[in-house]
mmCIF file of C-alpha atoms and ligand atoms in Angstrom:
data_model
loop_
_atom_site.group_PDB
_atom_site.id
_atom_site.type_symbol
_atom_site.label_atom_id
_atom_site.label_comp_id
_atom_site.label_asym_id
_atom_site.label_seq_id
_atom_site.Cartn_x
_atom_site.Cartn_y
_atom_site.Cartn_z
ATOM 1 C CA MET A 1 -9.817 -62.967 238.607
ATOM 2 C CA LEU A 2 -11.655 -65.603 236.740
ATOM 3 C CA PRO A 3 -14.890 -64.255 234.936
ATOM 4 C CA GLN A 4 -17.973 -65.277 236.777
ATOM 5 C CA THR A 5 -20.835 -67.054 235.083
ATOM 6 C CA LEU A 6 -24.456 -66.595 235.926
ATOM 7 C CA SER A 7 -25.910 -69.935 237.006
ATOM 8 C CA ASP A 8 -29.064 -71.149 238.715
ATOM 9 C CA ALA A 9 -30.146 -73.651 241.479
ATOM 10 C CA TYR A 10 -30.313 -76.432 238.985
ATOM 11 C CA GLY A 11 -26.636 -76.045 237.839
ATOM 12 C CA ARG A 12 -27.561 -74.455 234.407
ATOM 13 C CA ARG A 13 -25.208 -71.818 233.288
ATOM 14 C CA PHE A 14 -26.373 -68.713 231.213
ATOM 15 C CA LYS A 15 -23.856 -67.359 228.676
ATOM 16 C CA TYR A 16 -26.512 -66.293 226.146
ATOM 17 C CA LEU A 17 -28.811 -63.199 226.486
ATOM 18 C CA ARG A 18 -31.815 -62.504 224.194
ATOM 19 C CA LEU A 19 -32.444 -58.782 224.230
ATOM 20 C CA SER A 20 -35.709 -57.513 222.794
ATOM 21 C CA VAL A 21 -35.175 -54.075 221.458
ATOM 22 C CA THR A 22 -38.982 -53.285 220.599
ATOM 23 C CA ASP A 23 -42.238 -55.164 220.985
ATOM 24 C CA VAL A 24 -43.566 -53.374 217.815
ATOM 25 C CA CYS A 25 -43.714 -55.510 214.663
ATOM 26 C CA ASN A 26 -44.817 -54.591 211.099
ATOM 27 C CA PHE A 27 -45.860 -58.207 210.146
ATOM 28 C CA SER A 28 -49.008 -60.067 211.299
ATOM 29 C CA CYS A 29 -47.998 -63.626 211.447
ATOM 30 C CA SER A 30 -51.116 -65.811 211.895
ATOM 31 C CA TYR A 31 -49.732 -67.583 215.011
ATOM 32 C CA CYS A 32 -48.249 -64.501 216.687
ATOM 33 C CA LEU A 33 -49.936 -61.173 215.772
ATOM 34 C CA PRO A 34 -52.976 -62.144 213.620
ATOM 35 C CA ASP A 35 -54.346 -58.706 213.934
ATOM 36 C CA GLY A 36 -51.079 -56.836 213.644
ATOM 37 C CA TYR A 37 -49.298 -55.187 216.498
ATOM 38 C CA GLN A 38 -51.620 -53.608 219.246
ATOM 39 C CA CYS A 39 -50.179 -51.239 221.738
ATOM 40 C CA HIS A 40 -50.875 -52.628 225.165
ATOM 41 C CA ASP A 41 -48.996 -50.050 227.311
ATOM 42 C CA ALA A 42 -49.180 -46.390 226.246
ATOM 43 C CA ASP A 43 -46.326 -45.636 228.655
ATOM 44 C CA HIS A 44 -43.907 -48.182 227.189
ATOM 45 C CA VAL A 45 -40.524 -46.733 226.378
ATOM 46 C CA ASN A 46 -37.769 -48.828 224.722
ATOM 47 C CA LEU A 47 -34.482 -49.156 226.371
ATOM 48 C CA ASN A 48 -32.245 -46.502 224.885
ATOM 49 C CA THR A 49 -28.593 -47.111 223.603
ATOM 50 C CA SER A 50 -26.995 -45.932 226.793
ATOM 51 C CA GLU A 51 -29.311 -48.275 228.953
ATOM 52 C CA ILE A 52 -28.483 -51.114 226.513
ATOM 53 C CA LYS A 53 -24.727 -50.332 226.842
ATOM 54 C CA ASN A 54 -24.833 -50.620 230.577
ATOM 55 C CA LEU A 55 -27.006 -53.637 230.531
ATOM 56 C CA LEU A 56 -24.793 -55.549 228.209
ATOM 57 C CA SER A 57 -21.635 -54.586 230.171
ATOM 58 C CA ALA A 58 -23.215 -56.067 233.317
ATOM 59 C CA PHE A 59 -24.262 -59.234 231.663
ATOM 60 C CA ALA A 60 -20.838 -59.623 230.003
ATOM 61 C CA ALA A 61 -19.097 -59.193 233.228
ATOM 62 C CA LEU A 62 -21.186 -62.194 234.532
ATOM 63 C CA GLY A 63 -19.992 -64.354 231.519
ATOM 64 C CA THR A 64 -22.497 -63.563 228.705
ATOM 65 C CA GLU A 65 -20.722 -64.320 225.428
ATOM 66 C CA LYS A 66 -23.583 -64.138 223.030
ATOM 67 C CA VAL A 67 -26.309 -61.691 222.549
ATOM 68 C CA ARG A 68 -29.292 -62.061 220.188
ATOM 69 C CA LEU A 69 -31.212 -58.941 219.356
ATOM 70 C CA THR A 70 -34.867 -59.636 218.832
ATOM 71 C CA GLY A 71 -38.351 -58.063 219.026
ATOM 72 C CA GLY A 72 -41.105 -57.511 217.978
ATOM 73 C CA GLU A 73 -39.326 -56.725 214.808
ATOM 74 C CA PRO A 74 -35.940 -55.179 215.687
ATOM 75 C CA SER A 75 -35.370 -53.664 212.405
ATOM 76 C CA VAL A 76 -38.240 -51.165 212.966
ATOM 77 C CA ARG A 77 -35.702 -49.409 215.243
ATOM 78 C CA LYS A 78 -33.752 -46.774 213.286
ATOM 79 C CA ASP A 79 -30.808 -47.162 215.696
ATOM 80 C CA LEU A 80 -30.493 -50.800 215.285
ATOM 81 C CA SER A 81 -27.037 -50.571 213.669
ATOM 82 C CA ASN A 82 -25.879 -48.577 216.513
ATOM 83 C CA ILE A 83 -27.227 -51.180 219.142
ATOM 84 C CA ILE A 84 -25.420 -53.995 217.151
ATOM 85 C CA ASN A 85 -22.218 -51.824 217.385
ATOM 86 C CA ILE A 86 -22.649 -51.448 221.064
ATOM 87 C CA ALA A 87 -23.104 -55.163 221.533
ATOM 88 C CA ALA A 88 -20.152 -55.889 219.318
ATOM 89 C CA LYS A 89 -17.797 -53.488 221.233
ATOM 90 C CA THR A 90 -18.820 -54.801 224.713
ATOM 91 C CA ASN A 91 -15.972 -56.567 226.292
ATOM 92 C CA GLY A 92 -16.597 -60.317 226.580
ATOM 93 C CA ILE A 93 -19.398 -60.433 223.757
ATOM 94 C CA LYS A 94 -18.083 -62.755 221.162
ATOM 95 C CA THR A 95 -21.311 -63.248 219.115
ATOM 96 C CA VAL A 96 -23.891 -60.624 218.106
ATOM 97 C CA ALA A 97 -26.903 -62.294 216.479
ATOM 98 C CA LEU A 98 -30.141 -60.802 215.136
ATOM 99 C CA THR A 99 -33.600 -62.431 214.799
ATOM 100 C CA THR A 100 -35.572 -60.657 212.070
ATOM 101 C CA ASN A 101 -38.594 -61.207 209.803
ATOM 102 C CA GLY A 102 -36.245 -59.982 207.042
ATOM 103 C CA TYR A 103 -38.250 -57.033 206.000
ATOM 104 C CA LYS A 104 -35.328 -54.541 205.859
ATOM 105 C CA LEU A 105 -32.646 -57.344 205.325
ATOM 106 C CA LYS A 106 -31.680 -56.554 201.789
ATOM 107 C CA GLU A 107 -31.360 -52.853 202.389
ATOM 108 C CA ASN A 108 -29.592 -52.920 205.649
ATOM 109 C CA ILE A 109 -27.527 -56.025 205.898
ATOM 110 C CA GLN A 110 -24.281 -54.466 204.761
ATOM 111 C CA GLN A 111 -24.871 -51.839 207.477
ATOM 112 C CA TRP A 112 -25.486 -54.399 210.162
ATOM 113 C CA HIS A 113 -22.457 -56.354 209.082
ATOM 114 C CA ASP A 114 -20.251 -53.330 209.221
ATOM 115 C CA ALA A 115 -21.573 -52.533 212.764
ATOM 116 C CA GLY A 116 -20.441 -56.028 213.918
ATOM 117 C CA LEU A 117 -23.243 -58.427 213.385
ATOM 118 C CA ASN A 118 -21.960 -62.067 213.022
ATOM 119 C CA ALA A 119 -25.028 -64.251 213.044
ATOM 120 C CA LEU A 120 -28.458 -63.833 211.562
ATOM 121 C CA ASN A 121 -31.805 -65.748 212.026
ATOM 122 C CA ILE A 122 -34.507 -65.062 209.531
ATOM 123 C CA SER A 123 -38.039 -66.212 210.021
ATOM 124 C CA MET A 124 -39.366 -67.777 206.824
ATOM 125 C CA ASP A 125 -42.484 -69.952 207.350
ATOM 126 C CA SER A 126 -42.723 -70.871 203.783
ATOM 127 C CA LEU A 127 -40.588 -70.753 200.622
ATOM 128 C CA ASP A 128 -43.667 -70.418 198.549
ATOM 129 C CA ALA A 129 -44.359 -66.693 198.019
ATOM 130 C CA ARG A 130 -48.164 -66.992 198.160
ATOM 131 C CA LEU A 131 -48.194 -69.023 201.348
ATOM 132 C CA PHE A 132 -45.575 -66.703 202.840
ATOM 133 C CA LYS A 133 -47.909 -63.745 202.282
ATOM 134 C CA THR A 134 -50.851 -65.774 203.612
ATOM 135 C CA ILE A 135 -48.981 -66.479 206.942
ATOM 136 C CA THR A 136 -47.152 -63.108 207.398
ATOM 137 C CA GLY A 137 -49.428 -60.730 205.615
ATOM 138 C CA HIS A 138 -46.587 -59.547 203.493
ATOM 139 C CA ASP A 139 -45.462 -60.225 199.847
ATOM 140 C CA ARG A 140 -41.815 -60.086 200.708
ATOM 141 C CA LEU A 141 -40.326 -63.554 200.229
ATOM 142 C CA ASP A 142 -38.321 -62.668 197.143
ATOM 143 C CA LYS A 143 -36.632 -59.650 198.700
ATOM 144 C CA ILE A 144 -35.783 -61.687 201.886
ATOM 145 C CA LEU A 145 -34.292 -64.395 199.761
ATOM 146 C CA GLU A 146 -32.101 -61.885 197.967
ATOM 147 C CA GLY A 147 -31.170 -60.409 201.307
ATOM 148 C CA ILE A 148 -30.166 -63.800 202.564
ATOM 149 C CA GLU A 149 -27.734 -64.368 199.427
ATOM 150 C CA ILE A 150 -26.069 -60.944 200.248
ATOM 151 C CA ALA A 151 -25.629 -62.086 203.995
ATOM 152 C CA LEU A 152 -24.086 -65.329 203.041
ATOM 153 C CA ASP A 153 -21.744 -63.410 200.636
ATOM 154 C CA LEU A 154 -20.677 -61.271 203.501
ATOM 155 C CA GLY A 155 -19.759 -64.269 205.479
ATOM 156 C CA ILE A 156 -22.498 -63.990 207.971
ATOM 157 C CA LYS A 157 -23.631 -67.206 209.716
ATOM 158 C CA VAL A 158 -27.329 -67.552 208.565
ATOM 159 C CA LYS A 159 -30.088 -69.570 210.059
ATOM 160 C CA ALA A 160 -33.667 -69.552 208.914
ATOM 161 C CA ASN A 161 -36.679 -70.347 211.155
ATOM 162 C CA ALA A 162 -40.042 -71.816 210.113
ATOM 163 C CA VAL A 163 -42.839 -72.485 212.692
ATOM 164 C CA LEU A 164 -44.322 -75.953 212.080
ATOM 165 C CA LEU A 165 -47.963 -75.531 211.296
ATOM 166 C CA LYS A 166 -50.222 -78.445 210.683
ATOM 167 C CA GLY A 167 -52.481 -77.920 207.828
ATOM 168 C CA ILE A 168 -50.589 -74.811 206.681
ATOM 169 C CA ASN A 169 -46.933 -75.332 205.922
ATOM 170 C CA ALA A 170 -46.196 -78.786 207.154
ATOM 171 C CA HIS A 171 -46.705 -80.422 203.636
ATOM 172 C CA GLN A 172 -43.911 -78.162 202.437
ATOM 173 C CA LEU A 173 -41.212 -79.412 204.670
ATOM 174 C CA PRO A 174 -39.357 -81.182 201.836
ATOM 175 C CA LEU A 175 -39.092 -77.675 200.192
ATOM 176 C CA PHE A 176 -36.929 -76.475 203.099
ATOM 177 C CA LEU A 177 -34.685 -79.589 202.893
ATOM 178 C CA ASP A 178 -34.158 -78.934 199.140
ATOM 179 C CA TRP A 179 -33.359 -75.310 199.797
ATOM 180 C CA VAL A 180 -30.424 -76.196 202.104
ATOM 181 C CA LYS A 181 -29.091 -78.743 199.802
ATOM 182 C CA HIS A 182 -26.582 -76.293 198.253
ATOM 183 C CA ARG A 183 -26.682 -73.535 200.878
ATOM 184 C CA PRO A 184 -24.697 -73.343 204.111
ATOM 185 C CA VAL A 185 -27.741 -72.445 206.190
ATOM 186 C CA SER A 186 -29.139 -74.119 209.085
ATOM 187 C CA PHE A 187 -33.083 -74.278 208.665
ATOM 188 C CA ARG A 188 -34.806 -74.499 212.070
ATOM 189 C CA PHE A 189 -38.321 -75.924 212.497
ATOM 190 C CA ILE A 190 -39.875 -74.630 215.595
ATOM 191 C CA GLU A 191 -42.794 -76.331 217.263
ATOM 192 C CA LEU A 192 -45.694 -73.942 217.581
ATOM 193 C CA MET A 193 -46.033 -72.752 221.129
ATOM 194 C CA GLN A 194 -49.185 -71.952 222.963
ATOM 195 C CA THR A 195 -49.328 -68.390 224.138
ATOM 196 C CA GLY A 196 -52.018 -66.400 226.030
ATOM 197 C CA ASP A 197 -53.544 -65.141 222.679
ATOM 198 C CA ASN A 198 -53.409 -68.283 220.359
ATOM 199 C CA GLU A 199 -55.146 -71.144 222.129
ATOM 200 C CA ASP A 200 -57.631 -72.026 219.402
ATOM 201 C CA TYR A 201 -54.927 -71.529 216.728
ATOM 202 C CA PHE A 202 -52.589 -73.669 218.773
ATOM 203 C CA LYS A 203 -55.252 -76.501 219.001
ATOM 204 C CA ALA A 204 -55.766 -76.522 215.361
ATOM 205 C CA HIS A 205 -52.199 -76.274 213.953
ATOM 206 C CA HIS A 206 -49.784 -77.685 216.608
ATOM 207 C CA LEU A 207 -47.596 -80.413 215.140
ATOM 208 C CA SER A 208 -45.471 -82.476 217.361
ATOM 209 C CA GLY A 209 -41.749 -81.873 216.700
ATOM 210 C CA ASP A 210 -41.144 -85.589 217.608
ATOM 211 C CA LYS A 211 -43.021 -86.607 214.483
ATOM 212 C CA VAL A 212 -40.736 -84.290 212.419
ATOM 213 C CA ARG A 213 -37.812 -85.819 214.215
ATOM 214 C CA GLN A 214 -38.838 -89.321 213.131
ATOM 215 C CA TRP A 215 -39.354 -88.194 209.646
ATOM 216 C CA LEU A 216 -35.709 -86.635 209.571
ATOM 217 C CA LEU A 217 -34.139 -89.744 211.007
ATOM 218 C CA LYS A 218 -35.879 -91.993 208.498
ATOM 219 C CA GLN A 219 -34.191 -89.880 205.741
ATOM 220 C CA GLY A 220 -30.756 -90.279 207.093
ATOM 221 C CA TRP A 221 -30.406 -87.076 208.951
ATOM 222 C CA THR A 222 -28.219 -87.601 212.051
ATOM 223 C CA LEU A 223 -28.095 -85.486 215.311
ATOM 224 C CA GLN A 224 -25.027 -83.354 215.941
ATOM 225 C CA PRO A 225 -23.499 -82.422 219.295
ATOM 226 C CA ARG A 226 -24.042 -78.827 220.487
ATOM 227 C CA ASN A 227 -21.850 -76.216 222.218
ATOM 228 C CA GLU A 228 -22.359 -74.193 225.324
ATOM 229 C CA THR A 229 -23.781 -71.052 223.712
ATOM 230 C CA ALA A 230 -25.874 -72.849 221.131
ATOM 231 C CA GLY A 231 -29.512 -72.096 220.867
ATOM 232 C CA PRO A 232 -32.356 -74.514 221.809
ATOM 233 C CA ALA A 233 -32.238 -76.526 218.589
ATOM 234 C CA ASP A 234 -31.173 -80.080 218.044
ATOM 235 C CA GLU A 235 -29.141 -79.976 215.001
ATOM 236 C CA TYR A 236 -29.283 -82.688 212.266
ATOM 237 C CA ARG A 237 -26.935 -83.118 209.192
ATOM 238 C CA SER A 238 -26.992 -85.188 206.160
ATOM 239 C CA GLU A 239 -24.208 -86.108 203.895
ATOM 240 C CA HIS A 240 -26.315 -84.955 200.792
ATOM 241 C CA HIS A 241 -27.003 -81.468 202.162
ATOM 242 C CA GLN A 242 -24.664 -78.477 202.678
ATOM 243 C CA GLY A 243 -26.969 -76.894 205.136
ATOM 244 C CA ARG A 244 -28.422 -78.364 208.324
ATOM 245 C CA ILE A 245 -31.838 -78.850 209.952
ATOM 246 C CA GLY A 246 -32.504 -77.681 213.461
ATOM 247 C CA LEU A 247 -35.444 -78.854 215.464
ATOM 248 C CA ILE A 248 -36.732 -76.710 218.374
ATOM 249 C CA THR A 249 -39.205 -78.861 220.426
ATOM 250 C CA PRO A 250 -40.263 -76.990 223.586
ATOM 251 C CA TYR A 251 -42.831 -79.668 224.309
ATOM 252 C CA GLY A 252 -40.152 -82.362 224.162
ATOM 253 C CA LYS A 253 -38.937 -84.245 227.253
ATOM 254 C CA ASP A 254 -36.063 -82.567 229.097
ATOM 255 C CA PHE A 255 -36.173 -79.462 226.802
ATOM 256 C CA CYS A 256 -35.563 -77.142 229.854
ATOM 257 C CA SER A 257 -32.701 -79.155 231.361
ATOM 258 C CA SER A 258 -30.264 -77.600 228.725
ATOM 259 C CA CYS A 259 -31.622 -74.087 229.043
ATOM 260 C CA ASN A 260 -28.705 -71.569 228.697
ATOM 261 C CA ARG A 261 -30.521 -68.249 227.881
ATOM 262 C CA LEU A 262 -32.056 -65.399 229.746
ATOM 263 C CA ARG A 263 -34.245 -62.639 228.244
ATOM 264 C CA VAL A 264 -34.611 -58.941 228.744
ATOM 265 C CA SER A 265 -37.608 -57.122 227.396
ATOM 266 C CA SER A 266 -37.536 -53.811 225.555
ATOM 267 C CA ALA A 267 -38.717 -52.137 228.714
ATOM 268 C CA GLY A 268 -35.682 -53.505 230.643
ATOM 269 C CA ASN A 269 -37.305 -56.390 232.498
ATOM 270 C CA LEU A 270 -35.497 -59.635 233.080
ATOM 271 C CA HIS A 271 -37.509 -62.651 232.172
ATOM 272 C CA LEU A 272 -36.048 -65.786 233.623
ATOM 273 C CA CYS A 273 -38.153 -67.906 231.134
ATOM 274 C CA LEU A 274 -40.162 -67.123 227.931
ATOM 275 C CA PHE A 275 -43.159 -68.184 229.820
ATOM 276 C CA ALA A 276 -42.335 -66.644 233.229
ATOM 277 C CA GLU A 277 -45.361 -65.029 235.200
ATOM 278 C CA ASN A 278 -43.311 -61.802 235.695
ATOM 279 C CA GLY A 279 -40.385 -59.822 234.441
ATOM 280 C CA HIS A 280 -38.028 -58.308 236.921
ATOM 281 C CA ASN A 281 -37.389 -54.552 236.474
ATOM 282 C CA LEU A 282 -33.686 -53.794 235.828
ATOM 283 C CA ARG A 283 -34.190 -50.353 234.407
ATOM 284 C CA HIS A 284 -33.652 -48.408 237.470
ATOM 285 C CA LEU A 285 -30.062 -49.893 237.550
ATOM 286 C CA LEU A 286 -29.279 -48.981 233.912
ATOM 287 C CA GLN A 287 -29.072 -45.358 234.220
ATOM 288 C CA GLN A 288 -25.383 -44.976 235.315
ATOM 289 C CA PRO A 289 -22.306 -47.130 234.527
ATOM 290 C CA GLU A 290 -21.555 -46.762 238.366
ATOM 291 C CA GLN A 291 -24.591 -48.977 239.174
ATOM 292 C CA GLN A 292 -22.824 -51.949 237.539
ATOM 293 C CA GLN A 293 -22.137 -53.785 240.643
ATOM 294 C CA GLN A 294 -25.519 -53.396 242.073
ATOM 295 C CA LEU A 295 -27.056 -54.623 238.709
ATOM 296 C CA GLN A 296 -24.793 -57.660 238.734
ATOM 297 C CA ASN A 297 -25.733 -58.462 242.294
ATOM 298 C CA LEU A 298 -29.316 -58.253 241.383
ATOM 299 C CA LEU A 299 -28.949 -60.463 238.380
ATOM 300 C CA GLN A 300 -27.177 -63.136 240.433
ATOM 301 C CA SER A 301 -29.804 -63.027 243.140
ATOM 302 C CA LEU A 302 -32.732 -63.193 240.706
ATOM 303 C CA LEU A 303 -31.198 -66.281 239.114
ATOM 304 C CA THR A 304 -31.792 -68.291 242.220
ATOM 305 C CA SER A 305 -35.486 -68.098 241.526
ATOM 306 C CA LYS A 306 -35.486 -69.527 237.964
ATOM 307 C CA GLU A 307 -37.869 -72.518 237.732
ATOM 308 C CA ALA A 308 -36.854 -75.909 236.532
ATOM 309 C CA THR A 309 -39.166 -75.875 233.504
ATOM 310 C CA HIS A 310 -41.801 -73.751 231.672
ATOM 311 C CA TYR A 311 -44.869 -76.083 232.358
ATOM 312 C CA LEU A 312 -46.007 -75.492 228.733
ATOM 313 C CA GLN A 313 -47.163 -79.142 228.504
ATOM 314 C CA GLN A 314 -49.827 -78.195 231.139
ATOM 315 C CA GLY A 315 -51.084 -75.410 228.979
ATOM 316 C CA TYR A 316 -49.401 -72.779 231.260
ATOM 317 C CA THR A 317 -48.429 -69.742 229.361
ATOM 318 C CA GLY A 318 -47.322 -67.234 232.102
ATOM 319 C CA SER A 319 -47.816 -63.656 231.193
ATOM 320 C CA THR A 320 -46.840 -64.261 227.524
ATOM 321 C CA TYR A 321 -49.756 -63.374 225.315
ATOM 322 C CA ASN A 322 -47.728 -63.443 222.301
ATOM 323 C CA LEU A 323 -44.016 -63.895 221.353
ATOM 324 C CA SER A 324 -43.742 -60.388 219.819
ATOM 325 C CA MET A 325 -43.664 -59.047 223.346
ATOM 326 C CA LEU A 326 -40.504 -60.713 224.103
ATOM 327 C CA GLY A 327 -38.950 -62.177 221.127
ATOM 328 C CA GLY A 328 -39.290 -65.950 221.132
HETATM 329 N N1 SAM B 401 -39.939 -60.479 214.456
HETATM 330 C C1 SAM B 401 -38.921 -61.315 214.461
HETATM 331 C C2 SAM B 401 -39.027 -62.580 213.636
HETATM 332 O O1 SAM B 401 -40.213 -62.942 213.429
HETATM 333 O O2 SAM B 401 -38.021 -63.204 213.381
HETATM 334 C C3 SAM B 401 -38.377 -61.556 215.868
HETATM 335 C C4 SAM B 401 -39.291 -61.882 216.944
HETATM 336 S S1 SAM B 401 -40.305 -63.346 216.734
HETATM 337 C C5 SAM B 401 -41.278 -63.328 217.993
HETATM 338 C C6 SAM B 401 -39.044 -64.657 217.030
HETATM 339 C C7 SAM B 401 -39.327 -66.016 216.548
HETATM 340 O O3 SAM B 401 -40.476 -66.503 217.278
HETATM 341 C C8 SAM B 401 -39.740 -66.135 215.102
HETATM 342 O O4 SAM B 401 -39.011 -67.177 214.506
HETATM 343 C C9 SAM B 401 -41.218 -66.558 215.072
HETATM 344 O O5 SAM B 401 -41.491 -67.408 214.071
HETATM 345 C C10 SAM B 401 -41.314 -67.304 216.449
HETATM 346 N N2 SAM B 401 -42.653 -67.420 216.993
HETATM 347 C C11 SAM B 401 -43.523 -66.496 217.211
HETATM 348 N N3 SAM B 401 -44.640 -66.914 217.773
HETATM 349 C C12 SAM B 401 -44.419 -68.301 218.022
HETATM 350 C C13 SAM B 401 -45.197 -69.195 218.560
HETATM 351 N N4 SAM B 401 -46.396 -69.007 219.063
HETATM 352 N N5 SAM B 401 -44.604 -70.557 218.551
HETATM 353 C C14 SAM B 401 -43.466 -70.685 218.064
HETATM 354 N N6 SAM B 401 -42.637 -69.785 217.569
HETATM 355 C C15 SAM B 401 -43.149 -68.522 217.567
HETATM 356 FE FE1 SF4 B 402 -43.773 -60.083 213.939
HETATM 357 FE FE2 SF4 B 402 -41.915 -61.945 214.267
HETATM 358 FE FE3 SF4 B 402 -44.382 -62.129 215.433
HETATM 359 FE FE4 SF4 B 402 -44.146 -62.509 212.859
HETATM 360 S S1 SF4 B 402 -43.317 -63.749 214.427
HETATM 361 S S2 SF4 B 402 -45.643 -61.137 213.878
HETATM 362 S S3 SF4 B 402 -42.519 -61.046 212.246
HETATM 363 S S4 SF4 B 402 -42.871 -60.694 215.916
#
């Protein structure tokens, strides 16, 4: 029998799952958790490894080929290597990726690699140590850069992310281009998104991704074709640079038409969109492998209610008060 693929009413196919393994984070990025992590739900319990195993098996049976582990900060979980290994061993999963602030990268990358990690996204909103500390609250840039070199030596596919922040890091964009000149890293610029918690910050610091696109094109960077499990970035290359530049523009026209990803929170709720009003509880079907078929049926039926777009342009942020709660 041919493997099935999750799809929605708009003909979009979903082979990519972003799984948040915790909503806790140890950083206090100014656009995400300016006051650090605050517990909103004292009863919150993260999915355990057995629930994660059952979840991933069901998604993989429905065509999921790529899993990105995210958070909060996923590396605050002591069993992260175990989770990576579970994902890597799931039949049908070809890529196991991790999004991290890099805090434990240098110490743990070998272990994550051995567990089966093949792709890594590291958030680095500045390549200037002082500004990095101002944005994240942590003086860790040097250690993170050392960790990246180890990851590259291990042959892991590395991407870095910076959120575009008008008046904060936007003047340093040329430094990111220089950094990928001789490194096989794709650097992604993410347009700042408005969430429930950051309205004033958003108004002060949002920089249009289209402006950055024009700037890149002017300097000879050219748009590359994307594949079916690629993330949301438009990727650009330049013949003078070994690395690439990615641009993630959620406010851009037609951003949602190529959506290929679904999200599950660390409490086991399916979010059909980063900015959906509600999550759909899957946890009751994650307790036994025998519940697989029921879980697959539920996923397929929930997909029919996925909306065409996120309505971010209208200032709508759903139930997402910050991205730490679901992973971006
Ligand atoms: N803690 C990990 C990290 O920072 O990489 C994983 C979770 S974090 C929520 C995932 C990504 O979302 C990071 O690249 C972060 O910079 C980005 N992010 C957080 N809040 C954002 C916002 N309001 N707009 C755009 N990107 C945001
Ligand atoms: Fe933590 Fe990531 Fe949010 Fe920064 S962006 S506060 S590292 S969850």
